[in-house]
mmCIF file of C-alpha atoms in Angstrom:
data_model
loop_
_atom_site.group_PDB
_atom_site.id
_atom_site.type_symbol
_atom_site.label_atom_id
_atom_site.label_comp_id
_atom_site.label_asym_id
_atom_site.label_seq_id
_atom_site.Cartn_x
_atom_site.Cartn_y
_atom_site.Cartn_z
ATOM 1 C CA MET A 1 -15.851 12.842 -2.543
ATOM 2 C CA ALA A 2 -12.877 14.529 -4.081
ATOM 3 C CA LEU A 3 -9.739 12.537 -4.626
ATOM 4 C CA ARG A 4 -6.522 13.955 -3.253
ATOM 5 C CA GLU A 5 -4.385 13.284 -6.334
ATOM 6 C CA ARG A 6 -4.831 13.598 -10.072
ATOM 7 C CA HIS A 7 -2.779 11.844 -12.737
ATOM 8 C CA GLY A 8 -1.981 12.921 -16.254
ATOM 9 C CA GLU A 9 -3.981 16.190 -16.107
ATOM 10 C CA GLY A 10 -3.722 17.939 -19.428
ATOM 11 C CA ASP A 11 -1.238 15.483 -20.898
ATOM 12 C CA GLY A 12 -3.164 15.232 -24.134
ATOM 13 C CA ARG A 13 -3.431 11.494 -23.844
ATOM 14 C CA ARG A 14 -7.006 11.389 -25.099
ATOM 15 C CA GLN A 15 -9.589 13.977 -26.054
ATOM 16 C CA ASP A 16 -13.122 14.191 -24.721
ATOM 17 C CA ALA A 17 -16.018 13.902 -27.078
ATOM 18 C CA PRO A 18 -17.464 17.337 -27.918
ATOM 19 C CA TYR A 19 -20.644 16.552 -26.046
ATOM 20 C CA GLY A 20 -21.778 14.098 -23.425
ATOM 21 C CA ASP A 21 -19.404 13.724 -20.490
ATOM 22 C CA ARG A 22 -20.023 17.001 -18.722
ATOM 23 C CA ALA A 23 -23.699 17.027 -19.680
ATOM 24 C CA ARG A 24 -24.216 13.566 -18.224
ATOM 25 C CA THR A 25 -22.541 14.470 -14.948
ATOM 26 C CA GLY A 26 -24.414 17.749 -14.667
ATOM 27 C CA VAL A 27 -21.235 19.835 -14.993
ATOM 28 C CA ARG A 28 -21.337 22.671 -17.530
ATOM 29 C CA ASP A 29 -18.317 23.784 -19.515
ATOM 30 C CA GLY A 30 -17.073 26.967 -17.916
ATOM 31 C CA ALA A 31 -18.890 26.275 -14.647
ATOM 32 C CA PRO A 32 -16.936 26.540 -11.397
ATOM 33 C CA ALA A 33 -15.599 23.305 -9.924
ATOM 34 C CA PHE A 34 -17.658 21.582 -7.266
ATOM 35 C CA GLY A 35 -17.397 23.464 -3.988
ATOM 36 C CA GLU A 36 -15.906 26.589 -5.541
ATOM 37 C CA PRO A 37 -17.773 29.937 -5.523
ATOM 38 C CA SER A 38 -18.894 31.358 -8.814
ATOM 39 C CA ALA A 39 -16.650 34.124 -10.162
ATOM 40 C CA PRO A 40 -18.290 37.582 -10.145
ATOM 41 C CA SER A 41 -19.034 39.102 -13.501
ATOM 42 C CA VAL A 42 -16.523 41.686 -14.692
ATOM 43 C CA PRO A 43 -17.776 44.567 -16.841
ATOM 44 C CA SER A 44 -16.044 45.194 -20.134
ATOM 45 C CA ALA A 45 -13.333 47.818 -20.067
ATOM 46 C CA PRO A 46 -14.425 51.176 -21.480
ATOM 47 C CA GLY A 47 -13.135 52.265 -24.846
ATOM 48 C CA GLY A 48 -9.825 54.049 -25.020
ATOM 49 C CA ALA A 49 -8.861 57.163 -26.877
ATOM 50 C CA GLY A 50 -10.619 57.570 -30.183
ATOM 51 C CA GLY A 51 -13.257 55.030 -29.186
ATOM 52 C CA LEU A 52 -10.908 52.053 -29.487
ATOM 53 C CA PRO A 53 -12.061 48.990 -27.568
ATOM 54 C CA GLY A 54 -10.383 48.190 -24.280
ATOM 55 C CA PRO A 55 -7.997 45.240 -23.893
ATOM 56 C CA PRO A 56 -9.604 41.811 -24.374
ATOM 57 C CA ARG A 57 -10.636 39.957 -21.245
ATOM 58 C CA PRO A 58 -8.414 36.934 -20.510
ATOM 59 C CA ARG A 59 -10.003 33.621 -21.369
ATOM 60 C CA ARG A 60 -10.449 31.226 -18.494
ATOM 61 C CA GLY A 61 -9.331 27.663 -18.957
ATOM 62 C CA ARG A 62 -11.553 24.691 -18.327
ATOM 63 C CA PRO A 63 -12.037 24.493 -14.535
ATOM 64 C CA ARG A 64 -10.979 21.481 -12.585
ATOM 65 C CA SER A 65 -14.119 19.510 -11.882
ATOM 66 C CA GLN A 66 -14.244 17.882 -8.480
ATOM 67 C CA ALA A 67 -17.805 16.820 -9.273
ATOM 68 C CA VAL A 68 -16.584 14.620 -12.137
ATOM 69 C CA GLU A 69 -13.856 13.068 -9.978
ATOM 70 C CA ARG A 70 -16.357 12.360 -7.254
ATOM 71 C CA ALA A 71 -18.738 10.734 -9.729
ATOM 72 C CA ILE A 72 -15.919 8.462 -10.926
ATOM 73 C CA ALA A 73 -14.866 7.514 -7.389
ATOM 74 C CA ASP A 74 -18.470 6.868 -6.373
ATOM 75 C CA ALA A 75 -18.875 4.612 -9.409
ATOM 76 C CA VAL A 76 -15.898 2.497 -8.306
ATOM 77 C CA LEU A 77 -17.304 2.196 -4.783
ATOM 78 C CA ARG A 78 -20.773 1.348 -6.087
ATOM 79 C CA LEU A 79 -19.429 -1.444 -8.288
ATOM 80 C CA VAL A 80 -17.313 -2.830 -5.433
ATOM 81 C CA ASP A 81 -20.373 -2.747 -3.157
ATOM 82 C CA GLU A 82 -22.296 -4.701 -5.784
ATOM 83 C CA GLY A 83 -19.655 -7.429 -5.733
ATOM 84 C CA VAL A 84 -18.202 -6.804 -9.187
ATOM 85 C CA SER A 85 -15.124 -8.971 -9.582
ATOM 86 C CA PRO A 86 -11.708 -7.388 -10.210
ATOM 87 C CA ALA A 87 -11.636 -8.780 -13.747
ATOM 88 C CA GLU A 88 -14.976 -7.123 -14.535
ATOM 89 C CA LEU A 89 -14.038 -3.785 -12.979
ATOM 90 C CA SER A 90 -12.843 -2.213 -16.214
ATOM 91 C CA VAL A 91 -12.360 1.457 -17.044
ATOM 92 C CA GLU A 92 -15.186 1.154 -19.553
ATOM 93 C CA ARG A 93 -17.585 -0.154 -16.904
ATOM 94 C CA ILE A 94 -16.508 2.467 -14.374
ATOM 95 C CA ALA A 95 -17.027 5.215 -16.954
ATOM 96 C CA ARG A 96 -20.466 3.889 -17.888
ATOM 97 C CA THR A 97 -21.519 3.740 -14.228
ATOM 98 C CA ALA A 98 -20.204 7.262 -13.584
ATOM 99 C CA GLY A 99 -21.927 8.648 -16.681
ATOM 100 C CA VAL A 100 -18.715 9.880 -18.271
ATOM 101 C CA GLY A 101 -16.573 8.864 -21.207
ATOM 102 C CA LYS A 102 -13.429 6.772 -20.906
ATOM 103 C CA ALA A 103 -11.376 9.760 -22.057
ATOM 104 C CA THR A 104 -12.507 11.664 -18.960
ATOM 105 C CA ILE A 105 -10.960 8.975 -16.756
ATOM 106 C CA TYR A 106 -7.778 8.632 -18.791
ATOM 107 C CA ARG A 107 -7.226 12.383 -18.665
ATOM 108 C CA ARG A 108 -7.004 12.117 -14.856
ATOM 109 C CA TRP A 109 -5.423 8.680 -14.345
ATOM 110 C CA PRO A 110 -3.056 6.687 -16.594
ATOM 111 C CA GLY A 111 -5.087 3.536 -16.006
ATOM 112 C CA LYS A 112 -7.289 1.477 -13.726
ATOM 113 C CA ASP A 113 -4.542 0.674 -11.238
ATOM 114 C CA GLU A 114 -3.864 4.337 -10.452
ATOM 115 C CA LEU A 115 -7.586 5.098 -10.207
ATOM 116 C CA LEU A 116 -8.240 2.223 -7.806
ATOM 117 C CA ALA A 117 -5.230 3.154 -5.669
ATOM 118 C CA ASP A 118 -6.468 6.736 -5.313
ATOM 119 C CA VAL A 119 -9.958 5.559 -4.372
ATOM 120 C CA LEU A 120 -8.430 3.205 -1.788
ATOM 121 C CA ALA A 121 -6.391 6.027 -0.281
ATOM 122 C CA ALA A 122 -9.373 8.411 -0.225
ATOM 123 C CA VAL A 123 -11.619 5.885 1.549
ATOM 124 C CA ALA A 124 -8.923 4.899 4.045
ATOM 125 C CA GLY A 125 -8.086 8.450 5.040
ATOM 126 C CA PRO A 126 -4.944 9.523 6.906
ATOM 127 C CA PRO A 127 -4.168 7.989 10.311
ATOM 128 C CA PRO A 128 -4.707 10.148 13.396
ATOM 129 C CA ARG A 129 -1.792 12.329 14.390
ATOM 130 C CA PRO A 130 -0.196 11.087 17.647
ATOM 131 C CA ARG A 131 -0.689 13.529 20.505
ATOM 132 C CA GLY A 132 2.690 12.727 22.009
ATOM 133 C CA ARG A 133 1.632 12.505 25.652
ATOM 134 C CA SER A 134 1.690 8.734 26.121
ATOM 135 C CA VAL A 135 3.159 5.999 23.938
ATOM 136 C CA ARG A 136 0.443 3.603 25.026
ATOM 137 C CA ASP A 137 -2.405 6.043 24.362
ATOM 138 C CA ASP A 138 -1.022 6.940 20.945
ATOM 139 C CA LEU A 139 -0.685 3.265 20.012
ATOM 140 C CA VAL A 140 -4.238 2.557 21.180
ATOM 141 C CA SER A 141 -5.516 5.426 19.015
ATOM 142 C CA LEU A 142 -3.659 4.163 15.947
ATOM 143 C CA VAL A 143 -4.609 0.513 16.384
ATOM 144 C CA ASP A 144 -8.233 1.511 16.922
ATOM 145 C CA PHE A 145 -8.097 3.486 13.656
ATOM 146 C CA LEU A 146 -6.682 0.447 11.824
ATOM 147 C CA ARG A 147 -9.253 -1.833 13.409
ATOM 148 C CA THR A 148 -12.200 0.404 12.526
ATOM 149 C CA HIS A 149 -11.186 0.781 8.882
ATOM 150 C CA ALA A 150 -10.144 -2.833 8.376
ATOM 151 C CA PHE A 151 -13.593 -4.105 9.348
ATOM 152 C CA ASP A 152 -15.629 -1.395 7.668
ATOM 153 C CA ARG A 153 -17.579 -3.155 4.911
ATOM 154 C CA ARG A 154 -16.480 -0.870 2.102
ATOM 155 C CA SER A 155 -12.855 -0.600 3.243
ATOM 156 C CA ALA A 156 -12.665 -4.379 3.640
ATOM 157 C CA ALA A 157 -14.025 -4.889 0.114
ATOM 158 C CA LEU A 158 -11.411 -2.515 -1.301
ATOM 159 C CA LEU A 159 -8.677 -4.240 0.707
ATOM 160 C CA HIS A 160 -9.612 -7.593 -0.793
ATOM 161 C CA LEU A 161 -9.767 -6.010 -4.229
ATOM 162 C CA ALA A 162 -6.197 -4.746 -3.830
ATOM 163 C CA LEU A 163 -4.965 -8.112 -2.562
ATOM 164 C CA THR A 164 -6.757 -10.034 -5.314
ATOM 165 C CA GLU A 165 -5.326 -7.791 -8.028
ATOM 166 C CA ALA A 166 -1.823 -7.654 -6.534
ATOM 167 C CA GLY A 167 -0.462 -10.621 -8.489
ATOM 168 C CA ALA A 168 -1.816 -9.576 -11.855
ATOM 169 C CA HIS A 169 -1.373 -5.848 -11.291
ATOM 170 C CA PRO A 170 1.825 -5.159 -9.331
ATOM 171 C CA ALA A 171 1.469 -1.415 -9.977
ATOM 172 C CA LEU A 172 -1.790 -1.397 -8.014
ATOM 173 C CA ALA A 173 -0.184 -3.347 -5.163
ATOM 174 C CA ARG A 174 2.763 -0.951 -5.089
ATOM 175 C CA ARG A 175 0.546 2.143 -5.008
ATOM 176 C CA TYR A 176 -1.627 0.548 -2.316
ATOM 177 C CA ARG A 177 1.460 0.050 -0.164
ATOM 178 C CA GLU A 178 2.620 3.611 -0.846
ATOM 179 C CA THR A 179 -0.677 5.441 -0.373
ATOM 180 C CA VAL A 180 -2.458 3.337 2.268
ATOM 181 C CA LEU A 181 -0.103 1.050 4.162
ATOM 182 C CA ALA A 182 3.032 3.216 4.311
ATOM 183 C CA PRO A 183 1.422 6.232 6.057
ATOM 184 C CA ARG A 184 -0.151 3.948 8.676
ATOM 185 C CA ARG A 185 3.082 2.113 9.375
ATOM 186 C CA ALA A 186 4.971 5.406 9.508
ATOM 187 C CA ALA A 187 2.590 6.736 12.154
ATOM 188 C CA VAL A 188 3.071 3.632 14.319
ATOM 189 C CA SER A 189 6.851 3.678 13.800
ATOM 190 C CA GLU A 190 7.006 7.312 14.897
ATOM 191 C CA VAL A 191 5.366 6.467 18.227
ATOM 192 C CA LEU A 192 7.604 3.437 18.731
ATOM 193 C CA ARG A 193 10.777 5.441 18.072
ATOM 194 C CA ARG A 194 9.632 7.964 20.628
ATOM 195 C CA GLY A 195 9.047 5.159 23.121
ATOM 196 C CA VAL A 196 12.551 3.791 22.593
ATOM 197 C CA ALA A 197 14.077 7.275 22.929
ATOM 198 C CA SER A 198 12.232 7.894 26.190
ATOM 199 C CA GLY A 199 13.219 4.506 27.610
ATOM 200 C CA GLU A 200 9.644 3.202 27.742
ATOM 201 C CA LEU A 201 10.363 0.480 25.156
ATOM 202 C CA ARG A 202 13.299 -1.857 24.744
ATOM 203 C CA ALA A 203 15.962 -0.598 22.371
ATOM 204 C CA ASP A 204 17.166 -4.046 21.268
ATOM 205 C CA LEU A 205 14.146 -4.831 19.069
ATOM 206 C CA ASP A 206 13.889 -4.326 15.315
ATOM 207 C CA PRO A 207 11.604 -1.304 14.650
ATOM 208 C CA GLU A 208 10.018 -3.012 11.642
ATOM 209 C CA LEU A 209 9.233 -6.081 13.750
ATOM 210 C CA LEU A 210 7.686 -3.888 16.422
ATOM 211 C CA THR A 211 5.475 -2.210 13.824
ATOM 212 C CA ASP A 212 4.374 -5.611 12.518
ATOM 213 C CA LEU A 213 3.458 -6.751 16.028
ATOM 214 C CA PHE A 214 1.025 -3.866 16.463
ATOM 215 C CA THR A 215 -0.453 -3.722 12.958
ATOM 216 C CA GLY A 216 -0.279 -7.401 11.964
ATOM 217 C CA PRO A 217 -3.108 -8.806 14.115
ATOM 218 C CA VAL A 218 -5.652 -6.360 12.686
ATOM 219 C CA LEU A 219 -4.637 -6.927 9.078
ATOM 220 C CA ALA A 220 -4.452 -10.709 9.465
ATOM 221 C CA ARG A 221 -7.918 -10.859 11.012
ATOM 222 C CA ALA A 222 -9.412 -8.698 8.245
ATOM 223 C CA VAL A 223 -7.837 -10.831 5.493
ATOM 224 C CA LEU A 224 -8.498 -14.264 6.988
ATOM 225 C CA TYR A 225 -12.063 -13.548 8.139
ATOM 226 C CA PRO A 226 -13.609 -11.206 5.554
ATOM 227 C CA GLY A 227 -17.109 -10.053 6.318
ATOM 228 C CA GLN A 228 -16.823 -11.020 9.968
ATOM 229 C CA PRO A 229 -17.235 -8.488 12.795
ATOM 230 C CA PRO A 230 -14.055 -7.266 14.483
ATOM 231 C CA PRO A 231 -12.783 -9.239 17.466
ATOM 232 C CA ALA A 232 -14.445 -8.426 20.740
ATOM 233 C CA GLY A 233 -12.738 -5.995 23.062
ATOM 234 C CA PRO A 234 -11.056 -2.645 22.548
ATOM 235 C CA ALA A 235 -7.850 -1.986 20.655
ATOM 236 C CA ALA A 236 -6.160 -1.553 24.038
ATOM 237 C CA ARG A 237 -6.125 -5.339 24.418
ATOM 238 C CA ILE A 238 -3.815 -5.693 21.414
ATOM 239 C CA VAL A 239 -1.593 -2.816 22.513
ATOM 240 C CA ASP A 240 -1.268 -4.010 26.117
ATOM 241 C CA ALA A 241 -0.542 -7.595 25.053
ATOM 242 C CA VAL A 242 2.363 -6.440 22.869
ATOM 243 C CA LEU A 243 3.619 -3.813 25.312
ATOM 244 C CA ASP A 244 3.907 -6.438 28.069
ATOM 245 C CA GLY A 245 6.659 -8.064 26.037
ATOM 246 C CA VAL A 246 8.463 -5.002 24.714
ATOM 247 C CA ARG A 247 8.488 -2.601 27.650
ATOM 248 C CA SER A 248 11.809 -1.598 29.112
ATOM 249 C CA PRO A 249 12.617 -3.792 32.184
ATOM 250 C CA ASP A 250 12.735 -0.801 34.515
ATOM 251 C CA ARG A 251 9.250 0.367 33.579
#
């Protein structure tokens, strides 16, 4: 699983050991990145006048390795699945589980907080794009997305990891809000603004409060009852219960 964002690439923060990291992850120096086609071989240029050699072939830089990033992300998820506590989830342990050196991680992320935030965002995925035909249908789709991910075992474990680490690691909490929570709230807010503009929803309510009313029940249930199955009934029950109180009077 390739992460969508890289941090500190090529900043010279640390240097890899001459051997080991790429060998242990099965990635060869000079090999194409995971999922990329191999480059065709290019014959050497013929000699010029007087038998002089042709211009030197340009040297290719070290390719970006999605395979290494995926190994690192999978190591984080594996450790979370095994119940490793936040205090024990160190960069050193992640690197050992992934079969890479710590320098490989630090070349891509400044630290553990940024790595965990990117893994959280990759697992969560982007919310569905509203279709724009019906405010109610779009809200049901978004709340169902939130509900499904909040009660997925792995997503729930990562959510609790972020909440547990929030006090000690405010940078992780901030990046979790920016990369996971903010896009979801923005998607819901977009639908609500459209509903107010069309007259389907009351215009006298605070947009942030409206967003909380639709997203809060799912998040609260996931936090207060970890490991429990989602509440019975479809997401439409939540949406309809809130809409009954916020619909425009003439609707």
